[in-house]
Amino acid sequence: MDKTASEYFDSVIKTAQSTLEKPEYETDVTPKRSILHIRGRYGSYQVLITELFSDGIRKYRYYVLQKNRIEAGFDNAPDPRAIRLKYGKIGMEHAGKNVPHLHLEDKTRTVLTEEMVFSDFIEWLHNNITNE
């Protein structure tokens, strides 16, 4: 794993351990990519985290679920709804472009966001989700 990904993963794991209840994590590393998966609880919510470094690009998924219903899901995948929101249409010129966005209401609503890192997500979590 490259040093940047390794250091970032270490930081994410430490933050998850101090923020989430009973976090479990696993890494999957090959010479071409590094993946970190974390599962944990935040009060009555389940939190699922994925961080991926591949070809010099960082991809992420930060999801908060309540009873298998998506309360909020941040990611930067090339989602067709996010592409349409950002560019006004879906076309070959936008195919495969990563677009930071937020899924709400069990993925029935999509909102564009700024690019996030794990610490941004934790701040959002503290400000928006009740830890009961």
Short mmCIF file of C-alpha atoms in Angstrom, two decimals, residues 8 12 49 51 53 58 60 62 74 114-124:
data_model
loop_
_atom_site.label_atom_id
_atom_site.label_comp_id
_atom_site.label_asym_id
_atom_site.label_seq_id
_atom_site.Cartn_x
_atom_site.Cartn_y
_atom_site.Cartn_z
CA TYR A 8 -4.92 8.05 5.54
CA VAL A 12 -9.64 6.91 9.42
CA ILE A 49 -17.53 3.26 5.33
CA GLU A 51 -12.29 4.21 1.21
CA PHE A 53 -7.28 4.39 -3.58
CA ARG A 58 -9.52 8.38 -4.01
CA TYR A 60 -15.31 6.99 -0.90
CA TYR A 62 -20.03 6.98 3.79
CA PHE A 74 -22.21 10.30 0.69
CA GLU A 114 -18.29 19.06 -2.11
CA GLU A 115 -15.60 16.37 -2.08
CA MET A 116 -15.34 14.87 1.41
CA VAL A 117 -12.75 13.18 3.57
CA PHE A 118 -13.62 11.01 6.56
CA SER A 119 -13.23 13.84 9.07
CA ASP A 120 -15.84 15.86 7.10
CA PHE A 121 -18.23 12.93 7.34
CA ILE A 122 -17.68 12.58 11.10
CA GLU A 123 -18.40 16.29 11.54
CA TRP A 124 -21.59 15.89 9.48
#
